[in-house]
Amino acid sequence: MLRYLVRRTLFMILVLWIVSVLTFVIFFKLPVRDPAQQIAGKGATAEVIANVRHQLGLDQPLLEQYRRFAKGLIPLPGFWLNEQVYYNWTNRVAVWEEMRRDFPYTAVLTFGAAVLWLAIGIPLGIISAIRRGSVWDRAGMVFALIGVSAPTFWLGFLFLWVFHYGLEMFPGSGIPPQESLWGSVLQGRFFLPWLTLAITSAAFYTRMVRGNLLETMSEDYIRTARAKGLSERAVTYRHGLRAALTPVVTMFGLDVGILLGGAVITETVFNIPGIGSYAIRSIFQFNFPGTMGVTVFAAFFIVVANLVVDVLYAYLDPRVRYE
Amino acid sequence: MNGYVRHLVGALVLLALVAAACGTGEPAPSSPTPTGGEIPTGGTLRLVALDDIDGIGTMDPQKSYYSVAFEFHRCCINRTLLSYNGKPTQEGGTQLFPDLAAAEPQVNEDATVWTFTIKQGIRYAPPLDEVEVTAQDFVRAIERVADPEASTGGYPFYYSPIEGFDDFSNGDADSISGLRVVDDYTLEVTFNRPAGEGGYLFALPASAPIPPNPNDPDARLGIAEGHTKDYGRFQVGTGPYMFQGTDELDFSVPAKEQEPVAGYVPGRSVVLVRNPSWDPDTDDLRSAYVDEIEVVIGGAEKELANKVDNDEADIAIDLGATPEQISRYTTDPALQGRYFNYQDDALAYSSMNTLVPPFDDVHVRKAVQWVVNKDALRRIAGGPETGDIAGHVFVDGVIGGVLGDYDAYPTEGGRGDLEKAKEEMAQSKYDTNGDGVCDAPECKGVLTVSEESETSQKAVQVWKDSLEQIGITLDNKALALGAMYSRCQDPKAQVGFCPTVGWGKDFPDGITFGPPLFGSEGILPGCCNYSFNGATAEQIKEWGYPAGTPVPESLDERLEACTGLVGDERNQCWADFDRYQMENVAAIVPRRFTKSSYVVSTRVVNFSFDQFAGVPALDQIALAGGGA
């Protein structure tokens, strides 16, 4: 297991390195416009533009530029997103300061939504499976179809329109400047974003749990369990569900990992100042340090989530062993 | 000189946001005024914004170059020697008034020496409420403008005519020789050429005074010392408002250890509270009715509009009214009084490259001026609410309305005149048989670069239809806004036609239109002369144009003739220049003098439009019942 973990960790580092190289190459080799000129302003003289280029280190050889940024990705004090290199090219604020400020919003959004989609998706999937063909099953599948088909931004606006502007049940978009994160949670400002994010995922989970459970319930060992005289409830929940939910763990881990890197659309629709909003701003404002920081940060969560999921798998499924 | 940069940030709403002035005599929209006459005070003005209030900036007065930021500096945080009254043109919104200056500046005969007398007893916001504004504070500000690192992204080029400014900026001098502190309350500014625009320079946020640091009196840049990149969150001003937490700034510790104000989180939120040092008796320009101004930044355009519709926000400050809102608010009587529409002193235009055939022939350019259907272009943009059909380039606000309705190529309803277009084309070398239709291969597939939005592409189609009538076809490349400007700006790209560009003023003077659009200084790396008048033979060769490409007429001398004049003479000079270029150069097709529209909540009373910044005047707006 230890060897496996070491190998996976090295692989993680390789993936993150590739992500950083790709981000760098996309930004610097496919430029829509010169970042130095944009920051200097269109009226700037050639000297001013050259000065900005120098300040940003853009006058150095490409490899040296990459080295400066890559150094800032080493997760050690003094290296990690160091302020000398990783500052927002537009507002000059340290990237790490901005990400540290924004990440809690994304985390609250992600975990709140995750609780909700598990609470909706798993029970619905189970009911659909054990009452196959019933009204419950059909209703569950209609929900799944709608949830999977509905674009997130559309759901977000729909919920705002119905629950905020229409029924006035929940607060609308945006966080008032003087309200803390937890104050916002208590005010219910996250409920509609949670619901928006959760509906799509819950729909997937419903279909997945239903499919897995139906498949599992036709396995030989389930027949054996029934033959041994176990009650249908015990067969379903103790033997069937455990196997059926194992793939859900994989999906859940990845979903959470992806969302921790920023729920871009939901954050935009509900104006939640999280990592997703920051990523969008960085890209549109040609803020390369911010773009690089947030991309690697998001990729980090995804690869870590992958690792955690794989390790968990070994515990959940006795057939899986890592060497 | 660059309205473009300041407004680029607003992306597709660029032309709806730009700065100020005009004077077509159109009545100002009626503001809802409170019954009983007394304007209520108090409450919190709740704004929403798509982007940061400084666009891609930092609210650093020496860097801010964006219309919304200009407004926040003017209305609220920073007073300057001269300033504006936060009103539309019809109410004097483009006129300069003394602000921190005790009176109008004294100007010598040739406008090379400007002397400002400073009001006594003006103090900064806390924690510097014991520090009085003196002449040295303005020197400090201009020295910071001259520091290339500190003013990156700003507009130091406007201050270049101050004697010794460039030397100081280049590190060749220890001080700016053109700035002389006569005494604590008198500042003398000497320019190296007649500078009729001198007053405007001292009304821009970059000239806002920087206080000394009482804990470090030797610090050359005062409290800005050590804040090259982030002074915006450490500034202390003299306006009626300050960022929340300004009073907690601690200048006794080194700059790196200072904590920024809590009231401005770039890209996220702004909270302005009253500045207790501000004395309304010393300020004739700002009313400052509300107690606080809050801005929530970010979100989706549609949702921000919803918030204003539903009274959850008072104004979408950088968004204006959406097309859907314009249509609804202009037709529903129940919504009257919540919709405002003002000329914003910007021009939507199309530009021909005088180095690229067939536009190197003035007759072709004039034929293009005659044939275009400006009315159709305006309808595509959203109709009359988006602006008036333009017949010349300089918006009224920068020339005091001298040109009025002058149109060098007047056509019925702005729909074009094919007959006159053909008459011009027939005189061109590209029409060999003289039938008024270009028959040369140069007219086929002219490289055209346009903005990629649906609206712009519909406009390109109108252009194609118009030009086809005189034998010109376009090879159109649709690009993102920034990429389009970069391509049009790059002479080496040899783009023939840029149909969807725009321009707005930085301050109400012709110098913000003439040199950048027509002068050689507007050619890359300057901005934004896309027709390349003023290019030299050497440059044309270097850019890769074929041998024999005619050198276009330079308009530099004509422009320079205006820069030294002041007052009416100056306005007339710019207007004459505009007539000349329209009738003899004709490389720019003015399409529309644009207008900005705003929707406000039912709480807003006494709405006003700041013609200088081109956005709602936040110091003039009050809330019904004091926001209760």
mmCIF file of C-alpha atoms in Angstrom, chain B residues 65-204:
data_model
loop_
_atom_site.group_PDB
_atom_site.id
_atom_site.type_symbol
_atom_site.label_atom_id
_atom_site.label_comp_id
_atom_site.label_asym_id
_atom_site.label_seq_id
_atom_site.Cartn_x
_atom_site.Cartn_y
_atom_site.Cartn_z
ATOM 1 C CA TYR B 65 -8.323 55.091 -15.982
ATOM 2 C CA TYR B 66 -11.928 54.015 -16.104
ATOM 3 C CA SER B 67 -15.169 55.956 -16.114
ATOM 4 C CA VAL B 68 -16.668 54.396 -12.969
ATOM 5 C CA ALA B 69 -13.404 54.899 -11.075
ATOM 6 C CA PHE B 70 -13.307 58.515 -12.270
ATOM 7 C CA GLU B 71 -16.738 58.982 -10.701
ATOM 8 C CA PHE B 72 -15.804 57.414 -7.358
ATOM 9 C CA HIS B 73 -12.726 59.620 -7.177
ATOM 10 C CA ARG B 74 -14.643 62.775 -8.170
ATOM 11 C CA CYS B 75 -17.834 62.303 -6.226
ATOM 12 C CA CYS B 76 -16.521 60.757 -3.147
ATOM 13 C CA ILE B 77 -12.937 60.130 -2.234
ATOM 14 C CA ASN B 78 -10.678 62.720 -3.816
ATOM 15 C CA ARG B 79 -11.174 66.399 -4.366
ATOM 16 C CA THR B 80 -8.884 68.099 -6.865
ATOM 17 C CA LEU B 81 -7.859 71.702 -7.519
ATOM 18 C CA LEU B 82 -10.612 72.050 -10.104
ATOM 19 C CA SER B 83 -13.546 69.748 -10.595
ATOM 20 C CA TYR B 84 -17.025 69.250 -12.035
ATOM 21 C CA ASN B 85 -20.482 69.644 -10.552
ATOM 22 C CA GLY B 86 -21.783 66.115 -11.166
ATOM 23 C CA LYS B 87 -24.464 67.318 -13.574
ATOM 24 C CA PRO B 88 -25.267 66.754 -17.243
ATOM 25 C CA THR B 89 -23.995 69.147 -19.901
ATOM 26 C CA GLN B 90 -27.148 71.252 -19.877
ATOM 27 C CA GLU B 91 -26.512 71.992 -16.205
ATOM 28 C CA GLY B 92 -22.840 72.838 -16.563
ATOM 29 C CA GLY B 93 -21.503 69.315 -16.199
ATOM 30 C CA THR B 94 -18.548 69.854 -18.510
ATOM 31 C CA GLN B 95 -17.468 73.150 -16.973
ATOM 32 C CA LEU B 96 -14.545 73.382 -14.593
ATOM 33 C CA PHE B 97 -15.127 74.879 -11.169
ATOM 34 C CA PRO B 98 -12.674 75.640 -8.363
ATOM 35 C CA ASP B 99 -12.704 72.796 -5.846
ATOM 36 C CA LEU B 100 -9.633 72.696 -3.630
ATOM 37 C CA ALA B 101 -8.551 75.834 -5.475
ATOM 38 C CA ALA B 102 -9.800 79.024 -3.879
ATOM 39 C CA ALA B 103 -10.567 80.575 -7.262
ATOM 40 C CA GLU B 104 -10.134 80.092 -10.995
ATOM 41 C CA PRO B 105 -6.453 79.603 -11.858
ATOM 42 C CA GLN B 106 -4.486 82.538 -13.191
ATOM 43 C CA VAL B 107 -3.212 81.804 -16.668
ATOM 44 C CA ASN B 108 -0.565 83.826 -18.460
ATOM 45 C CA GLU B 109 -1.100 85.103 -21.970
ATOM 46 C CA ASP B 110 0.206 82.123 -23.907
ATOM 47 C CA ALA B 111 -1.196 79.556 -21.452
ATOM 48 C CA THR B 112 2.234 78.280 -20.449
ATOM 49 C CA VAL B 113 2.033 79.264 -16.769
ATOM 50 C CA TRP B 114 -0.925 78.334 -14.593
ATOM 51 C CA THR B 115 -1.094 79.550 -11.008
ATOM 52 C CA PHE B 116 -3.431 77.900 -8.523
ATOM 53 C CA THR B 117 -4.360 79.329 -5.139
ATOM 54 C CA ILE B 118 -5.357 76.652 -2.653
ATOM 55 C CA LYS B 119 -8.185 76.923 -0.127
ATOM 56 C CA GLN B 120 -6.938 77.129 3.434
ATOM 57 C CA GLY B 121 -8.098 74.841 6.211
ATOM 58 C CA ILE B 122 -8.947 71.779 4.104
ATOM 59 C CA ARG B 123 -7.992 68.658 6.034
ATOM 60 C CA TYR B 124 -7.632 65.041 5.048
ATOM 61 C CA ALA B 125 -9.798 62.182 6.232
ATOM 62 C CA PRO B 126 -8.801 60.450 9.461
ATOM 63 C CA PRO B 127 -6.301 59.283 10.568
ATOM 64 C CA LEU B 128 -4.722 62.369 8.930
ATOM 65 C CA ASP B 129 -7.423 64.762 10.076
ATOM 66 C CA GLU B 130 -4.801 67.068 11.526
ATOM 67 C CA VAL B 131 -2.983 67.363 8.198
ATOM 68 C CA GLU B 132 -3.909 70.350 6.043
ATOM 69 C CA VAL B 133 -3.794 70.288 2.246
ATOM 70 C CA THR B 134 -0.861 72.333 0.918
ATOM 71 C CA ALA B 135 0.758 72.974 -2.446
ATOM 72 C CA GLN B 136 3.457 70.370 -1.873
ATOM 73 C CA ASP B 137 0.783 67.640 -1.778
ATOM 74 C CA PHE B 138 -0.030 68.323 -5.447
ATOM 75 C CA VAL B 139 3.647 68.203 -6.373
ATOM 76 C CA ARG B 140 3.794 64.828 -4.657
ATOM 77 C CA ALA B 141 0.857 63.610 -6.759
ATOM 78 C CA ILE B 142 2.355 64.757 -10.064
ATOM 79 C CA GLU B 143 5.731 63.282 -9.134
ATOM 80 C CA ARG B 144 3.967 59.995 -8.549
ATOM 81 C CA VAL B 145 2.278 60.337 -11.944
ATOM 82 C CA ALA B 146 5.763 60.734 -13.403
ATOM 83 C CA ASP B 147 6.976 57.547 -11.741
ATOM 84 C CA PRO B 148 6.513 54.941 -14.482
ATOM 85 C CA GLU B 149 6.055 52.156 -11.964
ATOM 86 C CA ALA B 150 3.483 53.995 -9.883
ATOM 87 C CA SER B 151 1.372 55.239 -12.791
ATOM 88 C CA THR B 152 1.429 52.111 -14.934
ATOM 89 C CA GLY B 153 -1.866 51.853 -16.761
ATOM 90 C CA GLY B 154 -2.698 55.479 -16.067
ATOM 91 C CA TYR B 155 -2.375 58.547 -18.272
ATOM 92 C CA PRO B 156 0.996 60.194 -17.529
ATOM 93 C CA PHE B 157 1.191 61.320 -21.179
ATOM 94 C CA TYR B 158 -1.331 64.059 -20.455
ATOM 95 C CA TYR B 159 1.143 65.604 -17.982
ATOM 96 C CA SER B 160 4.132 65.301 -20.289
ATOM 97 C CA PRO B 161 3.872 68.984 -21.394
ATOM 98 C CA ILE B 162 4.679 70.102 -17.817
ATOM 99 C CA GLU B 163 8.224 71.420 -17.942
ATOM 100 C CA GLY B 164 10.692 68.851 -16.648
ATOM 101 C CA PHE B 165 8.068 66.115 -16.274
ATOM 102 C CA ASP B 166 9.696 63.796 -18.793
ATOM 103 C CA ASP B 167 13.189 64.429 -17.401
ATOM 104 C CA PHE B 168 12.016 63.525 -13.916
ATOM 105 C CA SER B 169 10.182 60.517 -15.274
ATOM 106 C CA ASN B 170 13.315 59.317 -17.072
ATOM 107 C CA GLY B 171 15.437 59.773 -13.964
ATOM 108 C CA ASP B 172 17.353 62.695 -15.497
ATOM 109 C CA ALA B 173 16.191 65.241 -12.920
ATOM 110 C CA ASP B 174 15.584 65.282 -9.174
ATOM 111 C CA SER B 175 12.386 67.229 -9.418
ATOM 112 C CA ILE B 176 9.852 68.468 -11.935
ATOM 113 C CA SER B 177 11.089 71.926 -12.806
ATOM 114 C CA GLY B 178 7.655 73.047 -14.013
ATOM 115 C CA LEU B 179 6.102 72.641 -10.565
ATOM 116 C CA ARG B 180 6.872 75.454 -8.159
ATOM 117 C CA VAL B 181 5.548 75.746 -4.638
ATOM 118 C CA VAL B 182 5.322 79.490 -4.219
ATOM 119 C CA ASP B 183 4.010 79.091 -0.694
ATOM 120 C CA ASP B 184 1.830 76.578 1.162
ATOM 121 C CA TYR B 185 -1.249 77.796 -0.667
ATOM 122 C CA THR B 186 0.103 78.663 -4.095
ATOM 123 C CA LEU B 187 1.211 76.296 -6.817
ATOM 124 C CA GLU B 188 2.673 77.472 -10.092
ATOM 125 C CA VAL B 189 2.727 75.110 -13.047
ATOM 126 C CA THR B 190 4.829 75.856 -16.128
ATOM 127 C CA PHE B 191 4.274 74.003 -19.388
ATOM 128 C CA ASN B 192 6.818 73.630 -22.159
ATOM 129 C CA ARG B 193 4.200 74.661 -24.718
ATOM 130 C CA PRO B 194 1.007 76.634 -24.608
ATOM 131 C CA ALA B 195 -1.336 74.268 -22.786
ATOM 132 C CA GLY B 196 -4.959 75.232 -23.062
ATOM 133 C CA GLU B 197 -5.890 71.959 -21.431
ATOM 134 C CA GLY B 198 -3.985 72.830 -18.226
ATOM 135 C CA GLY B 199 -7.096 73.236 -16.085
ATOM 136 C CA TYR B 200 -8.483 69.862 -17.076
ATOM 137 C CA LEU B 201 -5.283 68.141 -15.982
ATOM 138 C CA PHE B 202 -5.790 69.400 -12.452
ATOM 139 C CA ALA B 203 -9.340 68.067 -12.370
ATOM 140 C CA LEU B 204 -8.285 64.499 -13.150
#
